[in-house]
Amino acid sequence: MIRIVHASDLYRRPLLAASMFKDRAAQFHDRLRWDAIKLDDLGLEYDQYDEFDPIYVIVEDEDGAHCGSGRIMPTTGQTMIQDHFSHLTGGVNLSSPLIWEVTRLCVSPRLAGTSPVARRVPAALFYAGYDLALQSGVEFFVAVYFAHMNRVWKAIGAAPEVLGSEDTPDGEICAGLWEITEDVRDRLAWRAGALAEKGLSYMPSAERFDLGAPKATEATRFSVASELARAM
Amino acid sequence: MSDLLQGIFETLPDPRSIEDLGRLINFVRDGLEVEHVSYLALSLGSSVRFASSQVGALSDSVGGWWRSESSLGASSYSYDWSLRYVEQGFQRIDPVVDTAIRSFVPINWKNLDWRERKQRQLLREAVDFGVGNQGYTVPIHGPDGQFAIFVINATCSDERWENLIKEHRHVLVIAANFFHQKVLDITNVFGETPNVKLSPREVDVLTALALGKNRSQAAYDLKISENTLRVYVDSARHKLGAINIPHAIALGIRKGIINGI
């Protein structure tokens, strides 16, 4: 199951939220040992950007736990790339409602790197992100990532254009640019395989409610207003 | 390039008063062939408080505008409905506002929870007042707690509405942000508009386009990819408060940011 969850709705999925912040701690603190990463007293990793109402794209397992995730924010607000990495984007503070930033891409360390699910998680996350962006009229994603991820993007058929790169004590980092197109979205769906076939679960979403659920057949398709009028 | 955005640039790039917003509303309404276009700012910044409540007519006799305390709205809705919405404080129970305030993605009203009694009542009244059975809202979040919504409404089938949104979602995001910028300019809440600061690369790409180069030529000359050029240009456009690239170039020249032409 791929979930698209607003920060303000995370509380509805406490296990999912806790396991995501736990897995982020494992990936960015324990494994990659980034200096800037701080954990709270429960060993969870979150930062100031988690408080700016981002949207999380999350792959969830059958038990409702986190398998992988990414964080999306519009570049019209405060972003990591503007705050710390504008030297990788030609000195330009990228800022437009048509450009979103992706950060904290994470695959759960619980999954063995070679497992079928683990290999499909990056494609599933990007598939969901592309779908949301397309629906929202957004044209580009930007992200800062370690150069070794270029292999992953290439493997899932969504290689970014590299806007800039630099060597850091932790390794080479890149600023990447993804153009959002339906072609790539569909390719990602195919790479995500079974994870994408179940569809996307949006929170808040139509699925939570009786009205406007996509199940309605043509014959039962009524506007919200007329349905309500009949109900009352 | 969008005809609607180009039309706004050519005819209404710079509304000077709240009344002028009526022309913009009319233009978008006709361009998209929807029944209503509305804008509602619930906060124009944490320190912005209007001294007095006020209501007024919009130019071209479309709907009306109102402001009270920190909020400001302008809409083609019937005056009666706008006033009722404000007087009743419907924004406190409106699921559109409740969702938009914590989200940056546009919202098709059909996907919201209208099941509770209060919400059903609100929806029924809205339909009675001619709002229409379909709605789509673009949230706008700005610095210092700015929060506004830009809304289109129509009466049509779900299918037609989804197609209309799909066709125009990109234009709607730009129009919404443009409208918000114009309201900030008109209300002058931040005093003199601060000078726009563009980075050298943003100036380079705008200058190249101003010289009449097309995107691929400009990208080639600047040794960047075409998509890189597109995001630099779009950042410049957004920072200048422009509705499209020709508008960004015009503003860049007027503000003295683009030189040597």
Short mmCIF file of N, CA and C in Angstrom, two decimals, chain A residues 43-176:
data_model
loop_
_atom_site.label_atom_id
_atom_site.label_comp_id
_atom_site.label_asym_id
_atom_site.label_seq_id
_atom_site.Cartn_x
_atom_site.Cartn_y
_atom_site.Cartn_z
N GLY A 43 14.49 8.31 20.26
CA GLY A 43 15.28 7.78 19.15
C GLY A 43 14.64 7.99 17.80
N LEU A 44 13.71 8.94 17.70
CA LEU A 44 13.07 9.24 16.42
C LEU A 44 13.77 10.42 15.77
N GLU A 45 13.81 10.40 14.43
CA GLU A 45 14.46 11.49 13.72
C GLU A 45 13.42 12.37 13.04
N TYR A 46 13.32 13.62 13.44
CA TYR A 46 12.59 14.59 12.65
C TYR A 46 13.25 15.94 12.81
N ASP A 47 13.03 16.81 11.83
CA ASP A 47 13.73 18.10 11.85
C ASP A 47 12.71 19.23 11.68
N GLN A 48 13.22 20.45 11.57
CA GLN A 48 12.32 21.61 11.50
C GLN A 48 11.39 21.54 10.29
N TYR A 49 11.85 20.93 9.18
CA TYR A 49 11.01 20.91 7.98
C TYR A 49 9.77 20.01 8.16
N ASP A 50 9.87 19.07 9.08
CA ASP A 50 8.69 18.24 9.37
C ASP A 50 7.57 19.07 9.98
N GLU A 51 7.92 20.25 10.47
CA GLU A 51 6.90 21.09 11.11
C GLU A 51 6.25 22.08 10.15
N PHE A 52 6.69 22.08 8.88
CA PHE A 52 6.13 23.02 7.91
C PHE A 52 5.03 22.37 7.07
N ASP A 53 4.26 21.45 7.65
CA ASP A 53 3.15 20.81 6.96
C ASP A 53 3.53 20.18 5.61
N PRO A 54 4.56 19.34 5.61
CA PRO A 54 4.88 18.64 4.36
C PRO A 54 3.86 17.54 4.08
N ILE A 55 3.99 16.92 2.92
CA ILE A 55 3.22 15.71 2.63
C ILE A 55 4.22 14.55 2.57
N TYR A 56 3.86 13.43 3.20
CA TYR A 56 4.71 12.25 3.18
C TYR A 56 4.14 11.24 2.20
N VAL A 57 5.02 10.69 1.40
CA VAL A 57 4.67 9.56 0.55
C VAL A 57 5.28 8.34 1.22
N ILE A 58 4.45 7.37 1.56
CA ILE A 58 4.92 6.26 2.39
C ILE A 58 4.46 4.92 1.83
N VAL A 59 5.41 3.99 1.73
CA VAL A 59 5.05 2.60 1.42
C VAL A 59 4.89 1.87 2.75
N GLU A 60 3.75 1.19 2.88
CA GLU A 60 3.37 0.57 4.14
C GLU A 60 3.27 -0.94 3.93
N ASP A 61 3.66 -1.73 4.94
CA ASP A 61 3.51 -3.19 4.79
C ASP A 61 2.14 -3.64 5.31
N GLU A 62 1.89 -4.95 5.29
CA GLU A 62 0.57 -5.47 5.66
C GLU A 62 0.21 -5.13 7.10
N ASP A 63 1.23 -4.97 7.93
CA ASP A 63 0.96 -4.68 9.35
C ASP A 63 0.84 -3.18 9.63
N GLY A 64 0.93 -2.38 8.59
CA GLY A 64 0.80 -0.94 8.79
C GLY A 64 2.11 -0.27 9.21
N ALA A 65 3.23 -0.95 8.99
CA ALA A 65 4.52 -0.35 9.35
C ALA A 65 5.21 0.20 8.10
N HIS A 66 6.18 1.05 8.34
CA HIS A 66 6.87 1.80 7.30
C HIS A 66 7.88 0.95 6.54
N CYS A 67 7.83 1.00 5.20
CA CYS A 67 8.84 0.33 4.37
C CYS A 67 9.75 1.34 3.68
N GLY A 68 9.23 2.53 3.46
CA GLY A 68 10.02 3.55 2.80
C GLY A 68 9.19 4.80 2.66
N SER A 69 9.86 5.94 2.52
CA SER A 69 9.11 7.20 2.47
C SER A 69 9.94 8.32 1.87
N GLY A 70 9.23 9.38 1.53
CA GLY A 70 9.87 10.62 1.11
C GLY A 70 8.99 11.77 1.57
N ARG A 71 9.59 12.95 1.63
CA ARG A 71 8.87 14.11 2.16
C ARG A 71 8.81 15.18 1.07
N ILE A 72 7.63 15.73 0.85
CA ILE A 72 7.45 16.70 -0.24
C ILE A 72 6.99 18.05 0.32
N MET A 73 7.63 19.12 -0.18
CA MET A 73 7.23 20.47 0.23
C MET A 73 7.30 21.39 -0.99
N PRO A 74 6.44 22.41 -1.01
CA PRO A 74 6.53 23.37 -2.11
C PRO A 74 7.73 24.29 -1.89
N THR A 75 8.35 24.72 -2.99
CA THR A 75 9.53 25.58 -2.83
C THR A 75 9.13 27.04 -2.59
N THR A 76 7.83 27.32 -2.51
CA THR A 76 7.42 28.69 -2.16
C THR A 76 7.63 28.95 -0.67
N GLY A 77 7.74 27.90 0.12
CA GLY A 77 8.04 28.05 1.54
C GLY A 77 9.52 27.77 1.80
N GLN A 78 9.85 27.58 3.08
CA GLN A 78 11.23 27.30 3.42
C GLN A 78 11.60 25.89 2.98
N THR A 79 12.72 25.74 2.30
CA THR A 79 13.16 24.41 1.86
C THR A 79 14.62 24.20 2.22
N MET A 80 15.00 22.94 2.26
CA MET A 80 16.37 22.58 2.56
C MET A 80 17.31 23.07 1.47
N ILE A 81 16.88 22.94 0.23
CA ILE A 81 17.77 23.27 -0.89
C ILE A 81 18.06 24.79 -0.91
N GLN A 82 17.06 25.59 -0.57
CA GLN A 82 17.31 27.04 -0.49
C GLN A 82 18.18 27.38 0.71
N ASP A 83 17.90 26.72 1.84
CA ASP A 83 18.60 27.08 3.07
C ASP A 83 20.07 26.67 3.04
N HIS A 84 20.38 25.53 2.38
CA HIS A 84 21.74 25.00 2.52
C HIS A 84 22.46 24.69 1.21
N PHE A 85 21.73 24.59 0.09
CA PHE A 85 22.40 24.05 -1.10
C PHE A 85 22.21 24.90 -2.36
N SER A 86 21.93 26.19 -2.21
CA SER A 86 21.67 26.98 -3.43
C SER A 86 22.92 27.08 -4.30
N HIS A 87 24.11 26.80 -3.72
CA HIS A 87 25.33 26.80 -4.54
C HIS A 87 25.33 25.63 -5.53
N LEU A 88 24.45 24.65 -5.29
CA LEU A 88 24.36 23.52 -6.23
C LEU A 88 23.32 23.77 -7.31
N THR A 89 22.57 24.87 -7.21
CA THR A 89 21.54 25.18 -8.21
C THR A 89 21.86 26.52 -8.88
N GLY A 90 23.13 26.68 -9.22
CA GLY A 90 23.54 27.87 -9.95
C GLY A 90 23.37 29.15 -9.15
N GLY A 91 23.32 29.03 -7.83
CA GLY A 91 23.14 30.23 -7.00
C GLY A 91 21.70 30.73 -7.00
N VAL A 92 20.81 29.96 -7.62
CA VAL A 92 19.40 30.37 -7.70
C VAL A 92 18.63 29.78 -6.51
N ASN A 93 17.92 30.61 -5.80
CA ASN A 93 16.99 30.10 -4.79
C ASN A 93 15.73 29.67 -5.51
N LEU A 94 15.64 28.39 -5.80
CA LEU A 94 14.48 27.90 -6.55
C LEU A 94 13.22 28.14 -5.73
N SER A 95 12.28 28.84 -6.32
CA SER A 95 11.06 29.17 -5.60
C SER A 95 9.91 29.37 -6.56
N SER A 96 8.99 28.42 -6.58
CA SER A 96 7.82 28.53 -7.45
C SER A 96 6.79 27.51 -7.00
N PRO A 97 5.51 27.85 -7.13
CA PRO A 97 4.49 26.84 -6.80
C PRO A 97 4.53 25.65 -7.76
N LEU A 98 5.27 25.77 -8.86
CA LEU A 98 5.34 24.68 -9.83
C LEU A 98 6.52 23.76 -9.58
N ILE A 99 7.32 24.05 -8.52
CA ILE A 99 8.50 23.23 -8.20
C ILE A 99 8.37 22.76 -6.75
N TRP A 100 8.44 21.47 -6.55
CA TRP A 100 8.41 20.90 -5.19
C TRP A 100 9.76 20.30 -4.83
N GLU A 101 10.06 20.32 -3.55
CA GLU A 101 11.29 19.70 -3.07
C GLU A 101 10.99 18.34 -2.43
N VAL A 102 11.86 17.38 -2.72
CA VAL A 102 11.76 16.05 -2.10
C VAL A 102 12.95 15.88 -1.16
N THR A 103 12.68 15.49 0.09
CA THR A 103 13.77 15.26 1.04
C THR A 103 13.52 13.98 1.83
N ARG A 104 14.53 13.57 2.58
CA ARG A 104 14.42 12.43 3.51
C ARG A 104 13.90 11.16 2.84
N LEU A 105 14.41 10.90 1.64
CA LEU A 105 14.06 9.64 0.99
C LEU A 105 14.69 8.50 1.77
N CYS A 106 13.89 7.53 2.12
CA CYS A 106 14.34 6.52 3.06
C CYS A 106 13.73 5.17 2.72
N VAL A 107 14.55 4.13 2.73
CA VAL A 107 14.04 2.76 2.63
C VAL A 107 14.33 2.09 3.96
N SER A 108 13.34 1.41 4.51
CA SER A 108 13.51 0.84 5.84
C SER A 108 14.65 -0.16 5.88
N PRO A 109 15.56 -0.02 6.86
CA PRO A 109 16.65 -0.99 7.00
C PRO A 109 16.15 -2.38 7.37
N ARG A 110 14.89 -2.49 7.76
CA ARG A 110 14.32 -3.82 8.04
C ARG A 110 14.29 -4.68 6.79
N LEU A 111 14.16 -4.01 5.64
CA LEU A 111 14.06 -4.75 4.39
C LEU A 111 15.47 -5.06 3.89
N ALA A 112 15.72 -6.30 3.57
CA ALA A 112 17.01 -6.64 2.97
C ALA A 112 17.10 -5.94 1.62
N GLY A 113 18.26 -5.38 1.32
CA GLY A 113 18.42 -4.59 0.11
C GLY A 113 18.05 -5.32 -1.16
N THR A 114 18.15 -6.64 -1.12
CA THR A 114 17.89 -7.41 -2.34
C THR A 114 16.46 -7.95 -2.40
N SER A 115 15.66 -7.69 -1.36
CA SER A 115 14.31 -8.25 -1.36
C SER A 115 13.48 -7.58 -2.46
N PRO A 116 12.51 -8.32 -2.98
CA PRO A 116 11.70 -7.76 -4.08
C PRO A 116 11.02 -6.45 -3.68
N VAL A 117 10.53 -6.39 -2.43
CA VAL A 117 9.84 -5.17 -2.00
C VAL A 117 10.83 -4.01 -1.95
N ALA A 118 12.00 -4.25 -1.34
CA ALA A 118 12.98 -3.17 -1.20
C ALA A 118 13.34 -2.59 -2.56
N ARG A 119 13.45 -3.48 -3.55
CA ARG A 119 13.85 -2.98 -4.87
C ARG A 119 12.74 -2.16 -5.50
N ARG A 120 11.49 -2.42 -5.10
CA ARG A 120 10.37 -1.68 -5.70
C ARG A 120 10.02 -0.39 -4.96
N VAL A 121 10.53 -0.24 -3.75
CA VAL A 121 10.13 0.92 -2.94
C VAL A 121 10.49 2.26 -3.59
N PRO A 122 11.73 2.45 -4.08
CA PRO A 122 12.04 3.76 -4.69
C PRO A 122 11.10 4.10 -5.85
N ALA A 123 10.83 3.12 -6.70
CA ALA A 123 9.91 3.37 -7.82
C ALA A 123 8.52 3.71 -7.31
N ALA A 124 8.08 2.99 -6.27
CA ALA A 124 6.74 3.25 -5.72
C ALA A 124 6.65 4.66 -5.15
N LEU A 125 7.68 5.10 -4.45
CA LEU A 125 7.67 6.45 -3.86
C LEU A 125 7.62 7.51 -4.95
N PHE A 126 8.44 7.33 -5.97
CA PHE A 126 8.45 8.32 -7.04
C PHE A 126 7.16 8.28 -7.86
N TYR A 127 6.62 7.08 -8.03
CA TYR A 127 5.35 6.97 -8.74
C TYR A 127 4.28 7.80 -8.02
N ALA A 128 4.20 7.64 -6.70
CA ALA A 128 3.18 8.36 -5.93
C ALA A 128 3.44 9.86 -5.97
N GLY A 129 4.70 10.24 -5.86
CA GLY A 129 5.04 11.67 -5.90
C GLY A 129 4.69 12.28 -7.26
N TYR A 130 5.01 11.55 -8.33
CA TYR A 130 4.68 12.04 -9.67
C TYR A 130 3.17 12.19 -9.83
N ASP A 131 2.43 11.21 -9.33
CA ASP A 131 0.99 11.26 -9.50
C ASP A 131 0.40 12.48 -8.77
N LEU A 132 0.86 12.70 -7.56
CA LEU A 132 0.38 13.85 -6.79
C LEU A 132 0.75 15.16 -7.49
N ALA A 133 1.98 15.22 -7.99
CA ALA A 133 2.43 16.44 -8.67
C ALA A 133 1.62 16.69 -9.93
N LEU A 134 1.38 15.64 -10.70
CA LEU A 134 0.60 15.80 -11.93
C LEU A 134 -0.80 16.31 -11.61
N GLN A 135 -1.41 15.73 -10.57
CA GLN A 135 -2.75 16.17 -10.18
C GLN A 135 -2.76 17.62 -9.73
N SER A 136 -1.64 18.09 -9.21
CA SER A 136 -1.59 19.42 -8.61
C SER A 136 -1.06 20.47 -9.57
N GLY A 137 -0.80 20.10 -10.81
CA GLY A 137 -0.31 21.06 -11.79
C GLY A 137 1.15 21.43 -11.60
N VAL A 138 1.92 20.56 -10.94
CA VAL A 138 3.33 20.85 -10.64
C VAL A 138 4.22 20.29 -11.74
N GLU A 139 5.31 21.01 -12.06
CA GLU A 139 6.14 20.64 -13.21
C GLU A 139 7.46 19.98 -12.87
N PHE A 140 8.00 20.27 -11.67
CA PHE A 140 9.35 19.76 -11.36
C PHE A 140 9.48 19.36 -9.90
N PHE A 141 10.32 18.33 -9.68
CA PHE A 141 10.85 18.04 -8.35
C PHE A 141 12.32 18.44 -8.31
N VAL A 142 12.76 18.93 -7.18
CA VAL A 142 14.20 19.08 -6.95
C VAL A 142 14.54 18.32 -5.67
N ALA A 143 15.77 17.81 -5.61
CA ALA A 143 16.21 17.11 -4.40
C ALA A 143 17.73 17.14 -4.33
N VAL A 144 18.26 17.14 -3.12
CA VAL A 144 19.70 16.98 -2.90
C VAL A 144 19.91 15.57 -2.36
N TYR A 145 20.86 14.85 -2.94
CA TYR A 145 21.04 13.44 -2.59
C TYR A 145 22.49 13.04 -2.79
N PHE A 146 22.87 11.87 -2.23
CA PHE A 146 24.21 11.35 -2.44
C PHE A 146 24.33 10.75 -3.84
N ALA A 147 25.52 10.97 -4.45
CA ALA A 147 25.71 10.61 -5.86
C ALA A 147 25.41 9.14 -6.14
N HIS A 148 25.61 8.27 -5.15
CA HIS A 148 25.38 6.84 -5.42
C HIS A 148 23.90 6.56 -5.74
N MET A 149 23.02 7.50 -5.37
CA MET A 149 21.60 7.31 -5.69
C MET A 149 21.32 7.41 -7.18
N ASN A 150 22.24 8.03 -7.93
CA ASN A 150 22.02 8.15 -9.37
C ASN A 150 21.76 6.78 -10.01
N ARG A 151 22.44 5.76 -9.48
CA ARG A 151 22.22 4.40 -9.98
C ARG A 151 20.77 3.96 -9.77
N VAL A 152 20.26 4.30 -8.59
CA VAL A 152 18.88 3.91 -8.26
C VAL A 152 17.90 4.60 -9.19
N TRP A 153 18.06 5.92 -9.37
CA TRP A 153 17.12 6.65 -10.25
C TRP A 153 17.15 6.08 -11.64
N LYS A 154 18.36 5.75 -12.11
CA LYS A 154 18.48 5.21 -13.46
C LYS A 154 17.75 3.87 -13.56
N ALA A 155 17.93 3.05 -12.53
CA ALA A 155 17.32 1.72 -12.55
C ALA A 155 15.80 1.79 -12.58
N ILE A 156 15.22 2.82 -11.96
CA ILE A 156 13.75 2.90 -11.96
C ILE A 156 13.21 3.73 -13.13
N GLY A 157 14.11 4.19 -13.98
CA GLY A 157 13.67 4.92 -15.17
C GLY A 157 13.27 6.35 -14.89
N ALA A 158 13.84 6.93 -13.84
CA ALA A 158 13.54 8.33 -13.52
C ALA A 158 14.83 9.05 -13.12
N ALA A 159 15.79 9.02 -14.03
CA ALA A 159 17.07 9.69 -13.74
C ALA A 159 16.87 11.20 -13.80
N PRO A 160 17.34 11.93 -12.79
CA PRO A 160 17.21 13.39 -12.82
C PRO A 160 18.32 14.02 -13.65
N GLU A 161 18.11 15.29 -13.98
CA GLU A 161 19.24 16.08 -14.49
C GLU A 161 19.98 16.61 -13.28
N VAL A 162 21.29 16.51 -13.31
CA VAL A 162 22.07 16.98 -12.17
C VAL A 162 22.36 18.47 -12.36
N LEU A 163 21.82 19.29 -11.45
CA LEU A 163 22.01 20.74 -11.56
C LEU A 163 23.39 21.15 -11.05
N GLY A 164 23.91 20.39 -10.11
CA GLY A 164 25.22 20.71 -9.55
C GLY A 164 25.62 19.63 -8.57
N SER A 165 26.91 19.56 -8.27
CA SER A 165 27.37 18.55 -7.31
C SER A 165 28.60 19.08 -6.59
N GLU A 166 28.90 18.47 -5.46
CA GLU A 166 30.13 18.83 -4.75
C GLU A 166 30.56 17.67 -3.86
N ASP A 167 31.85 17.66 -3.54
CA ASP A 167 32.36 16.66 -2.61
C ASP A 167 32.20 17.16 -1.20
N THR A 168 31.75 16.26 -0.33
CA THR A 168 31.64 16.59 1.09
C THR A 168 32.38 15.49 1.85
N PRO A 169 32.66 15.71 3.14
CA PRO A 169 33.32 14.66 3.92
C PRO A 169 32.54 13.35 3.89
N ASP A 170 31.20 13.44 3.70
CA ASP A 170 30.37 12.23 3.69
C ASP A 170 30.27 11.60 2.31
N GLY A 171 30.82 12.26 1.28
CA GLY A 171 30.71 11.74 -0.08
C GLY A 171 30.19 12.81 -1.01
N GLU A 172 30.11 12.47 -2.30
CA GLU A 172 29.65 13.45 -3.29
C GLU A 172 28.13 13.62 -3.18
N ILE A 173 27.68 14.88 -3.17
CA ILE A 173 26.24 15.13 -3.18
C ILE A 173 25.85 15.86 -4.46
N CYS A 174 24.61 15.65 -4.87
CA CYS A 174 24.10 16.25 -6.11
C CYS A 174 22.77 16.95 -5.83
N ALA A 175 22.50 17.99 -6.62
CA ALA A 175 21.16 18.55 -6.68
C ALA A 175 20.55 18.06 -7.99
N GLY A 176 19.42 17.36 -7.90
CA GLY A 176 18.80 16.78 -9.09
C GLY A 176 17.48 17.45 -9.42
#
